[in-house]
Every structure is written in C-alpha cells, then in structure tokens.
PDB file of C-alpha atoms in Angstrom:
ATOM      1  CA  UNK W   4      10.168  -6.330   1.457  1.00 39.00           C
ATOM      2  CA  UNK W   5       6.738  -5.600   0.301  1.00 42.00           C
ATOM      3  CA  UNK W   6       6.130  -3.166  -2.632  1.00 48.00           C
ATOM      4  CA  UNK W   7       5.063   0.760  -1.403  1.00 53.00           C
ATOM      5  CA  UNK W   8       1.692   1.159  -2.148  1.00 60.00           C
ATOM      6  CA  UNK W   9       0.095   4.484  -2.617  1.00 61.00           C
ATOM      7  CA  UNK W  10      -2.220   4.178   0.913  1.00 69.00           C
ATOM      8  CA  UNK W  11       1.109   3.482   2.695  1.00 91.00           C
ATOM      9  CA  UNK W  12       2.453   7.273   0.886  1.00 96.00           C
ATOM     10  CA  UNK W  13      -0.904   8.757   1.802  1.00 97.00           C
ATOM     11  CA  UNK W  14      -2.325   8.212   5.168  1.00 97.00           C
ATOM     12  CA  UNK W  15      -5.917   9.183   5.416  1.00 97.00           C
ATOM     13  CA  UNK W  16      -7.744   8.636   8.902  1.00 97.00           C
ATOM     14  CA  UNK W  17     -10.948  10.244  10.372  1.00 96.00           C
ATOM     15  CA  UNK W  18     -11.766  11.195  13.970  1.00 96.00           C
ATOM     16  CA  UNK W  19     -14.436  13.380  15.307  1.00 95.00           C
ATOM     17  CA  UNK W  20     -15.267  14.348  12.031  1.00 96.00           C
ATOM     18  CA  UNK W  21     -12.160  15.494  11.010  1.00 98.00           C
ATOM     19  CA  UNK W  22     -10.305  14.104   8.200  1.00 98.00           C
ATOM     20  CA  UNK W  23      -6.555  14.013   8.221  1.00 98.00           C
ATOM     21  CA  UNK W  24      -4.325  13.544   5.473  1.00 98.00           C
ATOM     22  CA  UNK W  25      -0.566  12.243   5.777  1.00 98.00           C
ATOM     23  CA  UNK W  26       1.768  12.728   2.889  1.00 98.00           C
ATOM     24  CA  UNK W  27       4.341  10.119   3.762  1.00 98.00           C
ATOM     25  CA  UNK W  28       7.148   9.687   2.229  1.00 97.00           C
ATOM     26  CA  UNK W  29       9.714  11.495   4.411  1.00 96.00           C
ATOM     27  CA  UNK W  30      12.587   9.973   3.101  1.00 96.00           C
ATOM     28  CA  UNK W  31      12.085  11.701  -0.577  1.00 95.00           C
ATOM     29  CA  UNK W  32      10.646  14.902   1.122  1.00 96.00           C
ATOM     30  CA  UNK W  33       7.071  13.312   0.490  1.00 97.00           C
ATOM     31  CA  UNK W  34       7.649  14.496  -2.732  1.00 96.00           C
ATOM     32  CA  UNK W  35       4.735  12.653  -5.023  1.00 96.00           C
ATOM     33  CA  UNK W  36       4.623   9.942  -7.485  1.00 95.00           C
ATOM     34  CA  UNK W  37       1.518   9.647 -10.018  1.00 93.00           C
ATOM     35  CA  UNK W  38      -0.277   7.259  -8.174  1.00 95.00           C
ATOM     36  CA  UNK W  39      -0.478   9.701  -5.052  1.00 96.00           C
ATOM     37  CA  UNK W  40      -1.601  12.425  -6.964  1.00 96.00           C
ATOM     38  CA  UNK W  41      -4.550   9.751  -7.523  1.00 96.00           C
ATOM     39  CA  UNK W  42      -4.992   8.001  -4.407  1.00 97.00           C
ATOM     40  CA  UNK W  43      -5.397  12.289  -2.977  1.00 98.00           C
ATOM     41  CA  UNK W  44      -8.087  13.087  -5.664  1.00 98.00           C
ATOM     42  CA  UNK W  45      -9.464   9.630  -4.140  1.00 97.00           C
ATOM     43  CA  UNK W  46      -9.737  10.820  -0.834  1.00 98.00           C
ATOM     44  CA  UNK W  47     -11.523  14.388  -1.770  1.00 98.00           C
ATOM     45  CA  UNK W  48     -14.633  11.521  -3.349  1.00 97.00           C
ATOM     46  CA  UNK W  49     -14.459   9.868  -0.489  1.00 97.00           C
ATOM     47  CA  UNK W  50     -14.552  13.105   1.864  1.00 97.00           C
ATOM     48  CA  UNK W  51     -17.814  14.622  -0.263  1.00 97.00           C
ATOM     49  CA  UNK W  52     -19.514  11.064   0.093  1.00 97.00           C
ATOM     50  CA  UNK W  53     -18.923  11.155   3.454  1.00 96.00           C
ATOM     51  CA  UNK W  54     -21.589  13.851   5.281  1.00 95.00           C
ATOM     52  CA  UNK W  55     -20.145  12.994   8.832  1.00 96.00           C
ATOM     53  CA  UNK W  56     -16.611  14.867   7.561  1.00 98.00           C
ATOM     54  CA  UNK W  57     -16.741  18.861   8.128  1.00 98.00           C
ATOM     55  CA  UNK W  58     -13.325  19.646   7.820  1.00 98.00           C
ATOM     56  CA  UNK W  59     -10.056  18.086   6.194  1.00 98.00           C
ATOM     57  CA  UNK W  60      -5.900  18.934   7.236  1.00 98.00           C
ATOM     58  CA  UNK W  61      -3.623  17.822   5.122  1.00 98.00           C
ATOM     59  CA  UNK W  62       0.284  17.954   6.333  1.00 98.00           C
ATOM     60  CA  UNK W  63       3.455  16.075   5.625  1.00 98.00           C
ATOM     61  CA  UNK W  64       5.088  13.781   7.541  1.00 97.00           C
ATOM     62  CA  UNK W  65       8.557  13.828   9.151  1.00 95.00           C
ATOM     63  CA  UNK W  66       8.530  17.675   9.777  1.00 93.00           C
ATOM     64  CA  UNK W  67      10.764  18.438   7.252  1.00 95.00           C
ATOM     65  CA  UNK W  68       8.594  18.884   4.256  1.00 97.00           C
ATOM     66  CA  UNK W  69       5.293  19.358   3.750  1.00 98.00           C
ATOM     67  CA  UNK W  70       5.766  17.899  -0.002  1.00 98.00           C
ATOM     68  CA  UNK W  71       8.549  19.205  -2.219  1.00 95.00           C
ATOM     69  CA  UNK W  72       6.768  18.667  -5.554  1.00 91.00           C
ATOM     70  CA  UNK W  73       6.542  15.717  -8.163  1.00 93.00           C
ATOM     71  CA  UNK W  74       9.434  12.883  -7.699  1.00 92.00           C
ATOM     72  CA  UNK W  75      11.697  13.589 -10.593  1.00 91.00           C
ATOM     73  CA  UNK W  76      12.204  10.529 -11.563  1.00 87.00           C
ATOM     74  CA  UNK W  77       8.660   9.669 -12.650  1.00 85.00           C
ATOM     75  CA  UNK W  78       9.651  12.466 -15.513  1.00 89.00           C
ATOM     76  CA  UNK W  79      12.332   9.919 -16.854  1.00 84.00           C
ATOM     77  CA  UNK W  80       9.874   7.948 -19.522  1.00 83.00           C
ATOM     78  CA  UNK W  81       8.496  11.193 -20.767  1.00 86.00           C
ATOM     79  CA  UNK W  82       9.170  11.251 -24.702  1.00 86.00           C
ATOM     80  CA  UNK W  83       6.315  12.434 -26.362  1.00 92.00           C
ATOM     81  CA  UNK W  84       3.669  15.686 -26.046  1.00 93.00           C
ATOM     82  CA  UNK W  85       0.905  13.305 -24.911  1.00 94.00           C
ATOM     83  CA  UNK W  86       3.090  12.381 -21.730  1.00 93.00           C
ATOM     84  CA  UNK W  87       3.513  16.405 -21.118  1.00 93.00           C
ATOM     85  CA  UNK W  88       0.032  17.428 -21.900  1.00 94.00           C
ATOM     86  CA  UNK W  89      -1.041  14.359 -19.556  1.00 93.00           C
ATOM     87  CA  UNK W  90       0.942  15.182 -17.200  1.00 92.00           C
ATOM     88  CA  UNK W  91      -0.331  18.443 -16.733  1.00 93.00           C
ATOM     89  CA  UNK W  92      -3.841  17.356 -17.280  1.00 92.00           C
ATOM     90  CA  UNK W  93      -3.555  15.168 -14.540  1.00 94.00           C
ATOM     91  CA  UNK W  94      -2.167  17.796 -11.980  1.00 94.00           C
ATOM     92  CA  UNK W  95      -5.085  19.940 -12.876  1.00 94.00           C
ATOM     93  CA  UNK W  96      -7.918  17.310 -12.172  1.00 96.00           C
ATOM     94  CA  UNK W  97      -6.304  16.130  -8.712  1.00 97.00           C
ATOM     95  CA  UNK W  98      -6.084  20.001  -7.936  1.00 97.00           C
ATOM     96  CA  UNK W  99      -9.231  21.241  -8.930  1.00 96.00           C
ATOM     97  CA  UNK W 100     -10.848  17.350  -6.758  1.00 97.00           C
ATOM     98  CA  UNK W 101      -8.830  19.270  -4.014  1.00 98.00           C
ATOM     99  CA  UNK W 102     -10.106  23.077  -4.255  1.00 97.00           C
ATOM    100  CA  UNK W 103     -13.582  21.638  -5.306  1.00 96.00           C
ATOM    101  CA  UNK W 104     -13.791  19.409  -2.258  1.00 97.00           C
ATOM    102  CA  UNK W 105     -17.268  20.520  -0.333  1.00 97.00           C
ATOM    103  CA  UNK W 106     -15.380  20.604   3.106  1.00 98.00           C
ATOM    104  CA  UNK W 107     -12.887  23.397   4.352  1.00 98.00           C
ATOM    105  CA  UNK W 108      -9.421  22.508   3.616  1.00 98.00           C
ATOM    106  CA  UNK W 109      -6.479  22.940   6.105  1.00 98.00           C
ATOM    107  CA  UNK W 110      -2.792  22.610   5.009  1.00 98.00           C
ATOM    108  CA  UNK W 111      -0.592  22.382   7.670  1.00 98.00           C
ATOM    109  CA  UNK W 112       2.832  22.975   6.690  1.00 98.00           C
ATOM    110  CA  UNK W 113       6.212  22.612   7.992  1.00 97.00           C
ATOM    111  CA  UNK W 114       9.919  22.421   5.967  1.00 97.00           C
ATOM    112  CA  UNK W 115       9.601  22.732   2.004  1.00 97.00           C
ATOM    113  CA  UNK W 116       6.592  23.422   0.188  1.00 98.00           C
ATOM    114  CA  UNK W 117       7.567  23.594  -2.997  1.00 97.00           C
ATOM    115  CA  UNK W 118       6.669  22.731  -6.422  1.00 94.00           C
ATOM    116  CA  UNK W 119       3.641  20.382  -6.763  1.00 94.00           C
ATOM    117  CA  UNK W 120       3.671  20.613  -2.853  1.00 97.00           C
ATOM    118  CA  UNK W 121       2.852  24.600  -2.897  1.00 97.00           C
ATOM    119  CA  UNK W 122       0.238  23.767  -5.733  1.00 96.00           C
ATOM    120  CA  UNK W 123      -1.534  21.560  -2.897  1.00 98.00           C
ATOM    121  CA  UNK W 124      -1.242  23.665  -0.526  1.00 98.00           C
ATOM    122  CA  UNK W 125      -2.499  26.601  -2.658  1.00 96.00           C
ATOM    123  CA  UNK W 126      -5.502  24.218  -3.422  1.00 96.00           C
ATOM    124  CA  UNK W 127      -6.527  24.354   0.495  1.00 98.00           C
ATOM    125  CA  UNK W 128      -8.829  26.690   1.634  1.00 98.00           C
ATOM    126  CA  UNK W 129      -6.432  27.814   4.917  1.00 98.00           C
ATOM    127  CA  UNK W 130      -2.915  27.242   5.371  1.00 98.00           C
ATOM    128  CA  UNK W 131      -0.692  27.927   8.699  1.00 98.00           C
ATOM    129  CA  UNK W 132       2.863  27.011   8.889  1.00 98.00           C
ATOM    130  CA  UNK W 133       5.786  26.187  11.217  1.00 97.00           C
ATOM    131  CA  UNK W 134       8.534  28.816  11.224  1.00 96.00           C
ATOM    132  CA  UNK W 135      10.301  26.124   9.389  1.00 96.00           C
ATOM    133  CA  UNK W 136       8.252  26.278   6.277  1.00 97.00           C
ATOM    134  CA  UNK W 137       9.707  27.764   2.988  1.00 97.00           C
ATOM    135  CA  UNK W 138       7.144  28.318  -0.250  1.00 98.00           C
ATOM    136  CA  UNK W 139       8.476  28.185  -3.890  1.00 96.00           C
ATOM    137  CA  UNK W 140       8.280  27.342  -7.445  1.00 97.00           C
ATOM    138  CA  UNK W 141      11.675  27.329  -7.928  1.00 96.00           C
ATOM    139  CA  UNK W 142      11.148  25.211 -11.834  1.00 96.00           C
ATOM    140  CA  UNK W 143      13.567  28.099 -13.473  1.00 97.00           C
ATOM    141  CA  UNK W 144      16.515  26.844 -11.705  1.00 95.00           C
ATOM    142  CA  UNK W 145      15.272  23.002 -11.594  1.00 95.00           C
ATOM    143  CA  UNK W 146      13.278  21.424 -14.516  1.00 95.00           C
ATOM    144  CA  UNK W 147      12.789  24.485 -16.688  1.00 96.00           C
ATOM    145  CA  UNK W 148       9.071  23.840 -16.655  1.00 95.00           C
ATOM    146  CA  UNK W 149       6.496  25.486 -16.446  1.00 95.00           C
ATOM    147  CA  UNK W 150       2.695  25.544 -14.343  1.00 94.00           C
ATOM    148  CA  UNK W 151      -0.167  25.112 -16.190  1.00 93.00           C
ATOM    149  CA  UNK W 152      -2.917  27.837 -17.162  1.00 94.00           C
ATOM    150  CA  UNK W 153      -5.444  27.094 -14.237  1.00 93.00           C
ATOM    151  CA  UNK W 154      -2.209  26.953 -11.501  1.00 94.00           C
ATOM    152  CA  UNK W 155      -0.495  30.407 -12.999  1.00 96.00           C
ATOM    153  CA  UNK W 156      -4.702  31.235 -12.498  1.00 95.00           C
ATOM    154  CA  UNK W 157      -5.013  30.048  -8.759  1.00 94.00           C
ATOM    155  CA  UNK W 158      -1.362  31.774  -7.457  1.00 95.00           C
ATOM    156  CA  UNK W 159      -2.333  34.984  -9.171  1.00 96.00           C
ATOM    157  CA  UNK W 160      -5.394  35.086  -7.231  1.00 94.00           C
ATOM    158  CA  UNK W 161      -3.448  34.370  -4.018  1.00 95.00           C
ATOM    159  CA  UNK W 162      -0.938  36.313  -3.766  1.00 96.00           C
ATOM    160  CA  UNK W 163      -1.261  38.469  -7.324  1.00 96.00           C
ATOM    161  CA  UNK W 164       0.540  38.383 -10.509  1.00 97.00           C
ATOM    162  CA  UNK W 165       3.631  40.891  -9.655  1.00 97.00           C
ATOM    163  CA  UNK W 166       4.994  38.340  -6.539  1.00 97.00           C
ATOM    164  CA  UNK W 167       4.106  35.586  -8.613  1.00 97.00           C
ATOM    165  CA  UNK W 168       6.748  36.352 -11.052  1.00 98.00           C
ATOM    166  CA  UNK W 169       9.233  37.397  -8.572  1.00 97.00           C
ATOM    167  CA  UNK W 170       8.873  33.988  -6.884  1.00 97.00           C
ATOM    168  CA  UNK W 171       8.947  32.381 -10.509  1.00 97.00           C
ATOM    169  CA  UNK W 172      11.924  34.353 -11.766  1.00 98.00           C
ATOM    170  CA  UNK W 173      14.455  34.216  -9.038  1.00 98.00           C
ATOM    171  CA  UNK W 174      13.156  30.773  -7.848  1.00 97.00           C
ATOM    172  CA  UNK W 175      13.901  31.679  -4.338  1.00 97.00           C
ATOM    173  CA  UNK W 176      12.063  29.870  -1.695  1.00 97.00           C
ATOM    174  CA  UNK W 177       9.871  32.381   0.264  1.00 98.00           C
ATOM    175  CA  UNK W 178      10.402  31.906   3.941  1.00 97.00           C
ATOM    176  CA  UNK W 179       7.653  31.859   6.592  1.00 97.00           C
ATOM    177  CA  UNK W 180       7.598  35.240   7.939  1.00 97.00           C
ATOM    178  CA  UNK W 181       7.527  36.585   4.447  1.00 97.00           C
ATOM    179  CA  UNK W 182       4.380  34.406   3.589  1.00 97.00           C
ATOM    180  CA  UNK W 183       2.485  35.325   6.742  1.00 97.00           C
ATOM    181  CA  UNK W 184       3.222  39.200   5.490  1.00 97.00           C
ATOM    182  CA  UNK W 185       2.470  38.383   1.640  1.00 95.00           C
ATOM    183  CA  UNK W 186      -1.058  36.295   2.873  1.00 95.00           C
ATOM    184  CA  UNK W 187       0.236  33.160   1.662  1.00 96.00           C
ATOM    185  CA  UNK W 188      -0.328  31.737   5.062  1.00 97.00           C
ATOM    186  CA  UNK W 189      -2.857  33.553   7.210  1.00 97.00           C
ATOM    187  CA  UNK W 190      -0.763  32.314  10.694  1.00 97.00           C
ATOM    188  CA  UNK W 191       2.670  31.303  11.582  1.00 98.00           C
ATOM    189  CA  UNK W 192       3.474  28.865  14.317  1.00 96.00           C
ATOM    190  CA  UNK W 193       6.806  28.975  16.324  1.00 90.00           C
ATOM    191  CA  UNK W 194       7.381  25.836  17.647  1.00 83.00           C
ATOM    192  CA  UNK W 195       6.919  23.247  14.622  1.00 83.00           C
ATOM    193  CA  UNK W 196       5.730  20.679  17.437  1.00 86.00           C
ATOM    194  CA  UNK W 197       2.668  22.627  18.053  1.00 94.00           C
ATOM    195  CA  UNK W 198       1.421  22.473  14.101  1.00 97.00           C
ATOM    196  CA  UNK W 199      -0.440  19.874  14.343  1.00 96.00           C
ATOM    197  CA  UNK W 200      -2.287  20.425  17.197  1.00 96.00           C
ATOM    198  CA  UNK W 201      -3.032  24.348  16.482  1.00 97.00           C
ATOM    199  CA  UNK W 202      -4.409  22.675  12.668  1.00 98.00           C
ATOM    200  CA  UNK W 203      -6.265  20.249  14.316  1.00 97.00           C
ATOM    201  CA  UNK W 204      -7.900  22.931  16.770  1.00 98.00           C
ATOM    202  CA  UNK W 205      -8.689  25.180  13.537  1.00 98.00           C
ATOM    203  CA  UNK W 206     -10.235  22.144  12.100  1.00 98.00           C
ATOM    204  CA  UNK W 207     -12.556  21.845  14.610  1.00 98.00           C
ATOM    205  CA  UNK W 208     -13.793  25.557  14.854  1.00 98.00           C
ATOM    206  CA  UNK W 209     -14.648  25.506  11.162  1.00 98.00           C
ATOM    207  CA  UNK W 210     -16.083  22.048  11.502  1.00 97.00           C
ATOM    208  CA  UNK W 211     -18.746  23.280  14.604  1.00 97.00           C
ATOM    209  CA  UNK W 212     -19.706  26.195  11.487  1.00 98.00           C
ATOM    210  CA  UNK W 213     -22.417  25.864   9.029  1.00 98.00           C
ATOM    211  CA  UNK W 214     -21.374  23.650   6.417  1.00 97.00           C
ATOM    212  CA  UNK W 215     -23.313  25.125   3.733  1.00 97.00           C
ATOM    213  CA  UNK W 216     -22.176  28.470   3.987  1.00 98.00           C
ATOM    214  CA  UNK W 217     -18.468  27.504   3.935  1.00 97.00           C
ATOM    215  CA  UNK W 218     -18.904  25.348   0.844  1.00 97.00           C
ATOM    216  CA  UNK W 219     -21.022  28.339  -0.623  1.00 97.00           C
ATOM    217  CA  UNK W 220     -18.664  30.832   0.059  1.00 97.00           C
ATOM    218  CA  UNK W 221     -15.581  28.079  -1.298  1.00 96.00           C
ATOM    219  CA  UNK W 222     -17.555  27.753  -4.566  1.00 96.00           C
ATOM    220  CA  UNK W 223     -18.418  31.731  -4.760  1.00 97.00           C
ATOM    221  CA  UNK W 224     -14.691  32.595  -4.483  1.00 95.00           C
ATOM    222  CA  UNK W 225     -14.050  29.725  -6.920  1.00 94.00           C
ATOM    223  CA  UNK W 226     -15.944  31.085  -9.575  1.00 94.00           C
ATOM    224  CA  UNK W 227     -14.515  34.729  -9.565  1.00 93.00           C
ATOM    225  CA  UNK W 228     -11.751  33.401 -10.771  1.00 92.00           C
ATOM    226  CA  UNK W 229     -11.288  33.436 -14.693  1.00 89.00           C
ATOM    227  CA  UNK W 230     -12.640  30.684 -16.404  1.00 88.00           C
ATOM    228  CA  UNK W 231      -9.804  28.773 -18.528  1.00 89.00           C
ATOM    229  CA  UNK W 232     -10.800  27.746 -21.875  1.00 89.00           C
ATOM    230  CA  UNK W 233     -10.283  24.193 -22.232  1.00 86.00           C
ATOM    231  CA  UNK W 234      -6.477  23.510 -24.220  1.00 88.00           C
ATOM    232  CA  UNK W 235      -5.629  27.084 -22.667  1.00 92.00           C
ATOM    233  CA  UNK W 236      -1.735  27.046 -22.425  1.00 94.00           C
ATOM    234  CA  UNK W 237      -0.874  23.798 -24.029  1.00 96.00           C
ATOM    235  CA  UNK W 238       1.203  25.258 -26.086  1.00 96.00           C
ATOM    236  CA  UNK W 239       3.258  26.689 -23.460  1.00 97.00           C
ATOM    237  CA  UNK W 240       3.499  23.237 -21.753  1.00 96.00           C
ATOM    238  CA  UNK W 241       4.716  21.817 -24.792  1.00 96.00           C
ATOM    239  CA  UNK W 242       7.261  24.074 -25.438  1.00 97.00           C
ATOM    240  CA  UNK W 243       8.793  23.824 -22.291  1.00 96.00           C
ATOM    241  CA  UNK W 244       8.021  19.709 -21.632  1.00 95.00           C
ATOM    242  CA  UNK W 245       9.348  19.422 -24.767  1.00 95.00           C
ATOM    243  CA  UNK W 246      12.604  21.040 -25.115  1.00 96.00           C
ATOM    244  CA  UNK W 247      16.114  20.159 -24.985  1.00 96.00           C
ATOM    245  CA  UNK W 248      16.313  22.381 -21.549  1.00 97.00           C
ATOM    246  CA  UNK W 249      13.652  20.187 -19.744  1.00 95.00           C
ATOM    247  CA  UNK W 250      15.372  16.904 -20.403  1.00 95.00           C
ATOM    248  CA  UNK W 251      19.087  18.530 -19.086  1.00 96.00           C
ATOM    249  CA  UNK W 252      17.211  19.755 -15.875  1.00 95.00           C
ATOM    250  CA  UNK W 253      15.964  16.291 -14.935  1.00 94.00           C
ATOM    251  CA  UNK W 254      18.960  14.831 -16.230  1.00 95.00           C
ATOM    252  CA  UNK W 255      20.994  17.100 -13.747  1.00 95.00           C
ATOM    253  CA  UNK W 256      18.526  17.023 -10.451  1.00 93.00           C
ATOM    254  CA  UNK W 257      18.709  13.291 -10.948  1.00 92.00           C
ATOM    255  CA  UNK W 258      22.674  13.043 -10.736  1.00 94.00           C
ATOM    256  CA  UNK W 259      22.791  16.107  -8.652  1.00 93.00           C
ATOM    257  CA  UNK W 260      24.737  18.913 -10.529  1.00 96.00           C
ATOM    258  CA  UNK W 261      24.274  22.301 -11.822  1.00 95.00           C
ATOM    259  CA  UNK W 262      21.623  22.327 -15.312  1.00 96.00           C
ATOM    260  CA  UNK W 263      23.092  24.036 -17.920  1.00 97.00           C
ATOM    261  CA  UNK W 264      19.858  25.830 -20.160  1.00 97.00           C
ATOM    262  CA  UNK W 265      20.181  27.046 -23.405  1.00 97.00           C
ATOM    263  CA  UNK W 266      16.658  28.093 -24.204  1.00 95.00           C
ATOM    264  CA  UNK W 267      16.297  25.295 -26.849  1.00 95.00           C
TER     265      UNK W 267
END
C-alpha cells in the first residue's frame, strides 16, 4: 500500500471561488501529524496568491471530529528543549498563516474539537457547528502541557480569560449549546448533515462582500490584540514539555490508561 502523504490528510479543492479544506484522517479523529500542520500553512500561501478565492471552510471529515488535536505519537522522539520550543514554534506560525490569511475563514465543525483542533478552529474568522460538536483543551487530564503565549492570547480574546481557565482546569469538553451561549460558535446546526451545506452557503454571502473591508476589519481586530514579545512564555513551555509529568501523559494516552502526575 502506498505511503499517506500529507495532500491525501488534507484535501484542498476550489469551486466558485470558494476554497474548501478537508482534514482527513477520520480514522485517528483527523487528529494532525507535523507535516499537516505544514501542508495547512501551505494552503493559506496558496489561498492569498490566489485573487479568484474570497472565502475559505475548513471542516473534518467523517463527521465525527472536526480534528482532535496533534497525533500523540509524533510527541514520542521528543527529548530535548529544542524539540518543545519547536514544537510550539511551529504551531504558532501555521496558526498565525491561518488567522493572517487575507480571506474570511469558515470552520465548520462537527464531533471533537479539541486540542490543536480548537486552536484551528479558534484561528477562523467564523465558526458554526453540528449539535454534535464538543470544544476543549482538555491537556490537564491528557499530556500535562501547556498552550503557548500567542494561543492563551487568541482564546482570551474569544471567549475571555475567566472561561478560559474553567475550560483549562476541569478539562471538560464544552458542548455545543454551551458554545453557541459562550460565543464560541456564533450558530448551531441540528442536523449534522446540513453543516456543510449551511458553511458552504455562509461562504458564499461573505464571498459576494467587499474583500477589502473584510480583510481590513480581520487585520484591525488582529492587532488589538496584545502584541507577544518574541521568547514570551518559553519558559513555561519548557517546564511543562520538559517534565517527568509530560512524558507519563503520552506514555499513558498511548497505551490507553489513567496518567498518574506528580508535578515534577
């Protein structure tokens, strides 16, 4: 059988216009490897080369998951602070080629958006969901990791810091209703079936729009954000990448069992 290559994980077509972007790897809950992260950063140089594109939705297939995170096994090899710090580094650039893409952004998301997943989809400039979807950054029960500087930065701004740390604490998944009432998705739809074609009709009305003003008013709302220094939080990613706690939660997701912290 021929190796997976990253455009079979990511399908990426155009029609009208309208970009669409297939995270597909159902079978792993298109969770992503490193070289999807890429071949999606990619795409978003592709999309701002590309004038004839006004609009981009980005969805998962299967219906199950819109992406639950990074695959945990591409965490086995790490070893040293230049693999965490990397890591992270990495997640930021692919993110910020997402959010800085010049064309409105659609996530359309049904089953688990979790993890690296619900740093995607907080990338997009919309998001609806299926009443199926569930939101989370459930990494204090999992990995013991933690987000970077510019992530804790763009969930803060969506949703604010007090339901942030709720969601980060308890590491319960938040399910759709709740995110429609907390603005983390600004529509819920009730038969999953019907996602895709309600994203692709929102896709078009912000497509027939003024392109300008929607990348102006992306960039404006960019930019109120706080600026984060460059090497902002490293420390905090090495502490956490680095420690005894981190290896036991891969170690335990990977074979399926309880993690057992210890803070160390």
């Amino acid at each position: 059988m021929p190796a997976t290559t990253p455009s079979d994980e990511i399908l990426y077509e155009r029609r009208n216009g309208v970009a669409f972007v297939t995270f597909n790897r159902p079978q792993a809950r298109n969770a992503f490897t490193f070289a999807m992260y890429e071949r999606l950063a990619e795409i978003c140089v592709e999309i701002n080369e590309d004038r004839s594109i006004r609009a981009m939705v980005l969805t998962g297939a299967g219906g199950k998951a819109f992406a639950a995170g990074t695959d945990i096994s591409q965490f086995r090899a790490f070893d040293s602070p230049e693999d965490a710090l990397g890591y992270e580094g990495r997640i930021d650039r692919v993110l910020n080629a997402l959010e800085t893409c010049r064309v409105p952004t659609i996530a359309a998301i049904a089953g688990a958006c979790t993890g690296g997943g619900a740093g995607i989809a907080g990338c997009c400039d919309l998001r609806i969901a299926a009443d199926n979807a569930r939101f989370g950054l459930p990494i204090a029960r999992t990995l013991g990791n933690c987000l970077s500087m510019s992530n804790y930065s763009r969930f803060a701004a969506l949703i604010g810091p007090a339901r942030l740390k709720e969601m980060i604490f308890t590491a319960r998944l938040v399910e759709a209703p709740e995110a429609l009432e907390i603005g983390l998705v600004s529509e819920v739809v009730a038969d999953p079936a019907a996602l895709m074609s309600r994203a692709e009709e929102l896709a078009r009305t912000v497509a027939g729009h003024a392109p300008l003003t929607l990348q102006a008013c992306k960039e404006a709302l960019r930019r109120l954000r706080p600026t984060i220094p460059p090497g902002q939080g490293e420390d905090l990613i090495l502490m956490c990448y680095m420690s005894q706690d981190f290896r036991e939660g891969i170690d335990a997701f990977l074979n399926k069992r309880p993690p057992n912290f210890k803070g160390a």
